[in-house]
PDB file of C-alpha atoms in Angstrom:
ATOM      1  CA  UNK J 815      71.963  84.440  87.226  1.00  0.00           C
ATOM      2  CA  UNK J 816      70.608  81.941  89.707  1.00  0.00           C
ATOM      3  CA  UNK J 817      66.965  80.972  89.873  1.00  0.00           C
ATOM      4  CA  UNK J 818      66.603  82.387  93.371  1.00  0.00           C
ATOM      5  CA  UNK J 819      68.075  85.760  92.466  1.00  0.00           C
ATOM      6  CA  UNK J 820      66.010  85.995  89.296  1.00  0.00           C
ATOM      7  CA  UNK J 821      62.810  85.175  91.178  1.00  0.00           C
ATOM      8  CA  UNK J 822      61.977  82.352  88.761  1.00  0.00           C
ATOM      9  CA  UNK J 823      61.116  79.597  91.221  1.00  0.00           C
ATOM     10  CA  UNK J 824      59.242  81.830  93.713  1.00  0.00           C
ATOM     11  CA  UNK J 825      57.428  83.485  90.817  1.00  0.00           C
ATOM     12  CA  UNK J 826      56.332  80.127  89.426  1.00  0.00           C
ATOM     13  CA  UNK J 827      55.100  78.943  92.824  1.00  0.00           C
ATOM     14  CA  UNK J 828      53.321  82.154  93.808  1.00  0.00           C
ATOM     15  CA  UNK J 829      51.807  82.512  90.349  1.00  0.00           C
ATOM     16  CA  UNK J 830      50.425  78.973  90.520  1.00  0.00           C
ATOM     17  CA  UNK J 831      48.872  79.619  93.931  1.00  0.00           C
ATOM     18  CA  UNK J 832      47.353  82.870  92.663  1.00  0.00           C
ATOM     19  CA  UNK J 833      45.970  81.072  89.590  1.00  0.00           C
ATOM     20  CA  UNK J 834      44.299  78.441  91.769  1.00  0.00           C
ATOM     21  CA  UNK J 835      42.771  81.116  93.978  1.00  0.00           C
ATOM     22  CA  UNK J 836      41.574  83.026  90.923  1.00  0.00           C
ATOM     23  CA  UNK J 837      40.015  79.880  89.428  1.00  0.00           C
ATOM     24  CA  UNK J 838      38.153  79.119  92.654  1.00  0.00           C
ATOM     25  CA  UNK J 839      36.933  82.706  92.950  1.00  0.00           C
ATOM     26  CA  UNK J 840      35.765  82.747  89.342  1.00  0.00           C
ATOM     27  CA  UNK J 841      33.948  79.430  89.822  1.00  0.00           C
ATOM     28  CA  UNK J 842      32.124  80.902  92.816  1.00  0.00           C
ATOM     29  CA  UNK J 843      31.253  83.997  90.784  1.00  0.00           C
ATOM     30  CA  UNK J 844      29.756  81.823  88.034  1.00  0.00           C
ATOM     31  CA  UNK J 845      27.698  79.915  90.585  1.00  0.00           C
ATOM     32  CA  UNK J 846      26.328  82.926  92.441  1.00  0.00           C
ATOM     33  CA  UNK J 847      25.991  85.362  89.548  1.00  0.00           C
ATOM     34  CA  UNK J 848      22.212  84.987  89.661  1.00  0.00           C
ATOM     35  CA  UNK J 849      22.242  86.747  93.044  1.00  0.00           C
ATOM     36  CA  UNK J 850      23.478  89.943  91.427  1.00  0.00           C
ATOM     37  CA  UNK J 851      20.952  92.563  90.324  1.00  0.00           C
ATOM     38  CA  UNK J 852      19.410  91.792  86.960  1.00  0.00           C
ATOM     39  CA  UNK J 853      20.568  95.148  85.610  1.00  0.00           C
ATOM     40  CA  UNK J 854      24.206  94.214  86.275  1.00  0.00           C
ATOM     41  CA  UNK J 855      24.124  90.739  84.749  1.00  0.00           C
ATOM     42  CA  UNK J 856      22.061  91.740  81.725  1.00  0.00           C
ATOM     43  CA  UNK J 857      23.974  94.937  80.894  1.00  0.00           C
ATOM     44  CA  UNK J 858      25.679  94.495  77.528  1.00  0.00           C
ATOM     45  CA  UNK J 859      24.519  90.850  77.441  1.00  0.00           C
ATOM     46  CA  UNK J 860      26.829  90.186  80.386  1.00  0.00           C
ATOM     47  CA  UNK J 861      30.012  90.844  78.400  1.00  0.00           C
ATOM     48  CA  UNK J 862      31.264  93.808  80.505  1.00  0.00           C
ATOM     49  CA  UNK J 863      30.905  91.793  83.722  1.00  0.00           C
ATOM     50  CA  UNK J 864      32.779  88.850  82.229  1.00  0.00           C
ATOM     51  CA  UNK J 865      35.537  91.109  80.901  1.00  0.00           C
ATOM     52  CA  UNK J 866      35.950  92.636  84.357  1.00  0.00           C
ATOM     53  CA  UNK J 867      36.244  89.102  85.753  1.00  0.00           C
ATOM     54  CA  UNK J 868      38.964  88.369  83.192  1.00  0.00           C
ATOM     55  CA  UNK J 869      40.925  91.443  84.247  1.00  0.00           C
ATOM     56  CA  UNK J 870      40.587  90.521  87.920  1.00  0.00           C
ATOM     57  CA  UNK J 871      41.946  87.034  87.214  1.00  0.00           C
ATOM     58  CA  UNK J 872      44.881  88.554  85.339  1.00  0.00           C
ATOM     59  CA  UNK J 873      45.506  90.987  88.185  1.00  0.00           C
ATOM     60  CA  UNK J 874      45.569  88.210  90.793  1.00  0.00           C
ATOM     61  CA  UNK J 875      48.032  86.158  88.756  1.00  0.00           C
ATOM     62  CA  UNK J 876      50.237  89.185  88.065  1.00  0.00           C
ATOM     63  CA  UNK J 877      50.268  90.113  91.746  1.00  0.00           C
ATOM     64  CA  UNK J 878      51.272  86.573  92.688  1.00  0.00           C
ATOM     65  CA  UNK J 879      54.124  86.464  90.169  1.00  0.00           C
ATOM     66  CA  UNK J 880      55.187  90.044  90.899  1.00  0.00           C
ATOM     67  CA  UNK J 881      55.397  89.441  94.639  1.00  0.00           C
ATOM     68  CA  UNK J 882      58.647  87.541  94.032  1.00  0.00           C
ATOM     69  CA  UNK J 883      60.271  90.627  92.446  1.00  0.00           C
ATOM     70  CA  UNK J 884      60.985  88.616  89.286  1.00  0.00           C
ATOM     71  CA  UNK J 885      63.746  89.353  86.780  1.00  0.00           C
ATOM     72  CA  UNK J 886      63.339  86.184  84.700  1.00  0.00           C
ATOM     73  CA  UNK J 887      61.659  86.836  81.354  1.00  0.00           C
ATOM     74  CA  UNK J 888      60.440  83.227  81.388  1.00  0.00           C
ATOM     75  CA  UNK J 889      57.720  84.273  83.815  1.00  0.00           C
ATOM     76  CA  UNK J 890      56.085  86.530  81.213  1.00  0.00           C
ATOM     77  CA  UNK J 891      54.620  83.762  78.995  1.00  0.00           C
ATOM     78  CA  UNK J 892      54.069  81.532  82.027  1.00  0.00           C
ATOM     79  CA  UNK J 893      51.904  84.189  83.659  1.00  0.00           C
ATOM     80  CA  UNK J 894      49.772  84.400  80.508  1.00  0.00           C
ATOM     81  CA  UNK J 895      49.382  80.615  80.602  1.00  0.00           C
ATOM     82  CA  UNK J 896      48.439  80.731  84.288  1.00  0.00           C
ATOM     83  CA  UNK J 897      45.795  83.417  83.719  1.00  0.00           C
ATOM     84  CA  UNK J 898      44.264  81.674  80.715  1.00  0.00           C
ATOM     85  CA  UNK J 899      44.176  78.339  82.532  1.00  0.00           C
ATOM     86  CA  UNK J 900      42.653  79.955  85.625  1.00  0.00           C
ATOM     87  CA  UNK J 901      39.952  81.562  83.485  1.00  0.00           C
ATOM     88  CA  UNK J 902      39.085  78.268  81.775  1.00  0.00           C
ATOM     89  CA  UNK J 903      39.215  76.267  85.009  1.00  0.00           C
ATOM     90  CA  UNK J 904      36.994  78.735  86.835  1.00  0.00           C
ATOM     91  CA  UNK J 905      34.385  78.730  84.104  1.00  0.00           C
ATOM     92  CA  UNK J 906      34.388  74.927  83.829  1.00  0.00           C
ATOM     93  CA  UNK J 907      34.247  74.534  87.623  1.00  0.00           C
ATOM     94  CA  UNK J 908      31.319  76.871  88.082  1.00  0.00           C
ATOM     95  CA  UNK J 909      29.417  75.581  85.057  1.00  0.00           C
ATOM     96  CA  UNK J 910      29.940  71.948  86.087  1.00  0.00           C
ATOM     97  CA  UNK J 911      28.518  72.421  89.571  1.00  0.00           C
ATOM     98  CA  UNK J 912      25.638  74.531  88.285  1.00  0.00           C
ATOM     99  CA  UNK J 913      24.746  72.030  85.562  1.00  0.00           C
ATOM    100  CA  UNK J 914      25.096  69.061  87.917  1.00  0.00           C
ATOM    101  CA  UNK J 915      22.905  70.678  90.546  1.00  0.00           C
ATOM    102  CA  UNK J 916      20.257  71.422  87.944  1.00  0.00           C
ATOM    103  CA  UNK J 917      20.331  67.899  86.491  1.00  0.00           C
ATOM    104  CA  UNK J 918      20.325  65.971  89.764  1.00  0.00           C
ATOM    105  CA  UNK J 919      18.082  68.091  91.974  1.00  0.00           C
ATOM    106  CA  UNK J 920      16.814  71.236  90.252  1.00  0.00           C
ATOM    107  CA  UNK J 921      17.376  74.028  92.769  1.00  0.00           C
ATOM    108  CA  UNK J 922      14.481  76.182  93.848  1.00  0.00           C
ATOM    109  CA  UNK J 923      15.612  79.636  92.843  1.00  0.00           C
ATOM    110  CA  UNK J 924      19.328  80.289  93.404  1.00  0.00           C
ATOM    111  CA  UNK J 925      22.305  77.986  93.793  1.00  0.00           C
ATOM    112  CA  UNK J 926      23.280  77.638  97.444  1.00  0.00           C
ATOM    113  CA  UNK J 927      26.450  76.578  99.195  1.00  0.00           C
ATOM    114  CA  UNK J 928      24.913  73.158  99.854  1.00  0.00           C
ATOM    115  CA  UNK J 929      24.813  72.579  96.075  1.00  0.00           C
ATOM    116  CA  UNK J 930      28.620  72.703  95.896  1.00  0.00           C
ATOM    117  CA  UNK J 931      29.277  68.980  96.088  1.00  0.00           C
ATOM    118  CA  UNK J 932      31.547  66.490  94.353  1.00  0.00           C
ATOM    119  CA  UNK J 933      28.537  64.637  92.958  1.00  0.00           C
ATOM    120  CA  UNK J 934      27.173  67.784  91.309  1.00  0.00           C
ATOM    121  CA  UNK J 935      30.601  68.562  89.906  1.00  0.00           C
ATOM    122  CA  UNK J 936      31.093  65.115  88.364  1.00  0.00           C
ATOM    123  CA  UNK J 937      27.518  65.080  87.044  1.00  0.00           C
ATOM    124  CA  UNK J 938      27.923  68.365  85.207  1.00  0.00           C
ATOM    125  CA  UNK J 939      31.564  68.014  84.164  1.00  0.00           C
ATOM    126  CA  UNK J 940      30.856  66.247  80.850  1.00  0.00           C
ATOM    127  CA  UNK J 941      28.747  69.221  79.722  1.00  0.00           C
ATOM    128  CA  UNK J 942      30.960  72.087  80.930  1.00  0.00           C
ATOM    129  CA  UNK J 943      33.755  71.762  78.315  1.00  0.00           C
ATOM    130  CA  UNK J 944      31.176  72.579  75.651  1.00  0.00           C
ATOM    131  CA  UNK J 945      32.042  76.195  76.474  1.00  0.00           C
ATOM    132  CA  UNK J 946      35.159  75.648  74.346  1.00  0.00           C
ATOM    133  CA  UNK J 947      34.332  72.573  72.234  1.00  0.00           C
ATOM    134  CA  UNK J 948      31.315  73.958  70.406  1.00  0.00           C
ATOM    135  CA  UNK J 949      31.749  75.939  67.147  1.00  0.00           C
ATOM    136  CA  UNK J 950      33.555  79.242  67.505  1.00  0.00           C
ATOM    137  CA  UNK J 951      30.401  81.090  66.470  1.00  0.00           C
ATOM    138  CA  UNK J 952      28.872  79.954  69.769  1.00  0.00           C
ATOM    139  CA  UNK J 953      31.939  79.909  72.024  1.00  0.00           C
ATOM    140  CA  UNK J 954      33.690  83.093  70.858  1.00  0.00           C
ATOM    141  CA  UNK J 955      32.782  84.906  74.075  1.00  0.00           C
ATOM    142  CA  UNK J 956      34.430  82.290  76.307  1.00  0.00           C
ATOM    143  CA  UNK J 957      37.575  82.351  74.154  1.00  0.00           C
ATOM    144  CA  UNK J 958      37.549  86.159  74.237  1.00  0.00           C
ATOM    145  CA  UNK J 959      37.486  86.244  78.045  1.00  0.00           C
ATOM    146  CA  UNK J 960      40.310  83.710  78.177  1.00  0.00           C
ATOM    147  CA  UNK J 961      42.417  85.740  75.723  1.00  0.00           C
ATOM    148  CA  UNK J 962      41.793  88.979  77.625  1.00  0.00           C
ATOM    149  CA  UNK J 963      42.939  87.391  80.889  1.00  0.00           C
ATOM    150  CA  UNK J 964      46.072  85.943  79.280  1.00  0.00           C
ATOM    151  CA  UNK J 965      47.048  89.164  77.474  1.00  0.00           C
ATOM    152  CA  UNK J 966      46.397  91.341  80.518  1.00  0.00           C
ATOM    153  CA  UNK J 967      48.548  89.087  82.729  1.00  0.00           C
ATOM    154  CA  UNK J 968      51.287  89.053  80.097  1.00  0.00           C
ATOM    155  CA  UNK J 969      51.313  92.858  79.942  1.00  0.00           C
ATOM    156  CA  UNK J 970      51.258  93.363  83.714  1.00  0.00           C
ATOM    157  CA  UNK J 971      54.041  90.850  84.390  1.00  0.00           C
ATOM    158  CA  UNK J 972      56.129  92.273  81.525  1.00  0.00           C
ATOM    159  CA  UNK J 973      55.952  95.731  83.084  1.00  0.00           C
ATOM    160  CA  UNK J 974      56.817  94.277  86.483  1.00  0.00           C
ATOM    161  CA  UNK J 975      59.802  92.271  85.205  1.00  0.00           C
ATOM    162  CA  UNK J 976      61.176  95.198  83.208  1.00  0.00           C
ATOM    163  CA  UNK J 977      60.832  97.500  86.211  1.00  0.00           C
ATOM    164  CA  UNK J 978      62.652  95.065  88.511  1.00  0.00           C
ATOM    165  CA  UNK J 979      65.414  94.498  85.940  1.00  0.00           C
ATOM    166  CA  UNK J 980      65.836  98.257  85.480  1.00  0.00           C
ATOM    167  CA  UNK J 981      66.069  98.825  89.238  1.00  0.00           C
ATOM    168  CA  UNK J 982      68.575  95.987  89.596  1.00  0.00           C
ATOM    169  CA  UNK J 983      70.699  97.420  86.782  1.00  0.00           C
ATOM    170  CA  UNK J 984      70.766 100.858  88.402  1.00  0.00           C
ATOM    171  CA  UNK J 985      71.675  99.359  91.772  1.00  0.00           C
ATOM    172  CA  UNK J 986      74.474  97.302  90.229  1.00  0.00           C
ATOM    173  CA  UNK J 987      75.888 100.323  88.412  1.00  0.00           C
ATOM    174  CA  UNK J 988      75.765 102.419  91.594  1.00  0.00           C
ATOM    175  CA  UNK J 989      77.607  99.720  93.554  1.00  0.00           C
ATOM    176  CA  UNK J 990      80.238  99.478  90.805  1.00  0.00           C
ATOM    177  CA  UNK J 991      80.815 103.226  90.832  1.00  0.00           C
ATOM    178  CA  UNK J 992      81.111 103.196  94.622  1.00  0.00           C
ATOM    179  CA  UNK J 993      83.766 100.496  94.511  1.00  0.00           C
ATOM    180  CA  UNK J 994      85.788 102.358  91.889  1.00  0.00           C
ATOM    181  CA  UNK J 995      85.694 105.537  93.950  1.00  0.00           C
ATOM    182  CA  UNK J 996      87.128 103.771  97.012  1.00  0.00           C
ATOM    183  CA  UNK J 997      90.946 103.973  97.128  1.00  0.00           C
ATOM    184  CA  UNK J 998      92.548 100.560  96.994  1.00  0.00           C
ATOM    185  CA  UNK J 999      94.946  99.718  99.821  1.00  0.00           C
ATOM    186  CA  UNK J1000      96.790  96.421 100.108  1.00  0.00           C
ATOM    187  CA  UNK J1001      96.746  94.471 103.393  1.00  0.00           C
ATOM    188  CA  UNK J1002      99.038  95.870 106.110  1.00  0.00           C
ATOM    189  CA  UNK J1003      99.646  98.973 104.016  1.00  0.00           C
ATOM    190  CA  UNK J1004      99.628 102.101 106.240  1.00  0.00           C
ATOM    191  CA  UNK J1005      96.888 104.621 105.622  1.00  0.00           C
ATOM    192  CA  UNK J1006      99.540 107.361 105.116  1.00  0.00           C
ATOM    193  CA  UNK J1007     102.855 106.768 103.349  1.00  0.00           C
ATOM    194  CA  UNK J1008     105.993 107.243 105.520  1.00  0.00           C
ATOM    195  CA  UNK J1009     107.750 110.602 105.347  1.00  0.00           C
ATOM    196  CA  UNK J1010     110.525 110.740 102.735  1.00  0.00           C
ATOM    197  CA  UNK J1011     114.007 111.020 104.219  1.00  0.00           C
ATOM    198  CA  UNK J1012     116.395 113.492 102.515  1.00  0.00           C
ATOM    199  CA  UNK J1013     119.007 111.852 100.316  1.00  0.00           C
ATOM    200  CA  UNK J1014     122.528 111.926 101.879  1.00  0.00           C
ATOM    201  CA  UNK J1015     125.190 113.695  99.819  1.00  0.00           C
ATOM    202  CA  UNK J1016     128.455 111.724  99.744  1.00  0.00           C
ATOM    203  CA  UNK J1017     130.556 114.901  99.660  1.00  0.00           C
ATOM    204  CA  UNK J1018     128.724 116.690 102.476  1.00  0.00           C
ATOM    205  CA  UNK J1019     130.678 116.855 105.789  1.00  0.00           C
ATOM    206  CA  UNK J1020     129.318 114.539 108.402  1.00  0.00           C
ATOM    207  CA  UNK J1021     128.575 115.670 111.919  1.00  0.00           C
ATOM    208  CA  UNK J1022     131.206 114.488 114.353  1.00  0.00           C
ATOM    209  CA  UNK J1023     130.098 111.865 116.742  1.00  0.00           C
ATOM    210  CA  UNK J1024     129.510 113.023 120.268  1.00  0.00           C
ATOM    211  CA  UNK J1025     131.046 111.264 123.237  1.00  0.00           C
TER     212      UNK J1025
END
């Protein structure tokens, strides 16, 4: 099975692009979450909203990998890795810019597009990894969202790969049956066999030759 036919290389490339897009979108969501209604962000201490974000990240990654019609099982764990990495990168990206903007020039009210700068990112980057470095009693939520994204992507891509492999198997079996049903004929062989000539009896009288 070649890489192209199995969809391995296209799946890896498209999945990586989808993971980058998902990370950027999640970072923007972290930055501008304060613009959402207070009832939405405070409902369930914000856990339902974050879980929905995890599922959306997993869906984006699964759609990117699945667009290549993959049959390679290698893409299943890779998609989980992509989704988990996209979730962590998005959270770190958004938290870094938000923290940097607050430390350098405390924003008046909400974060704006003008606050998305390289200086704010580098200023807040040393503090953002604390989402995962602090004790698990404090960071369990961030790890939970990461695990949900990874498991959801793994499940979605597994279903996609198994479906593509099943369809390919059925198509291969149908083509094999069609080839067996076709009558084999060697090159230059006539479509119909020549008519059989009656066997000549040695003792039968021959017709006299005509002048």
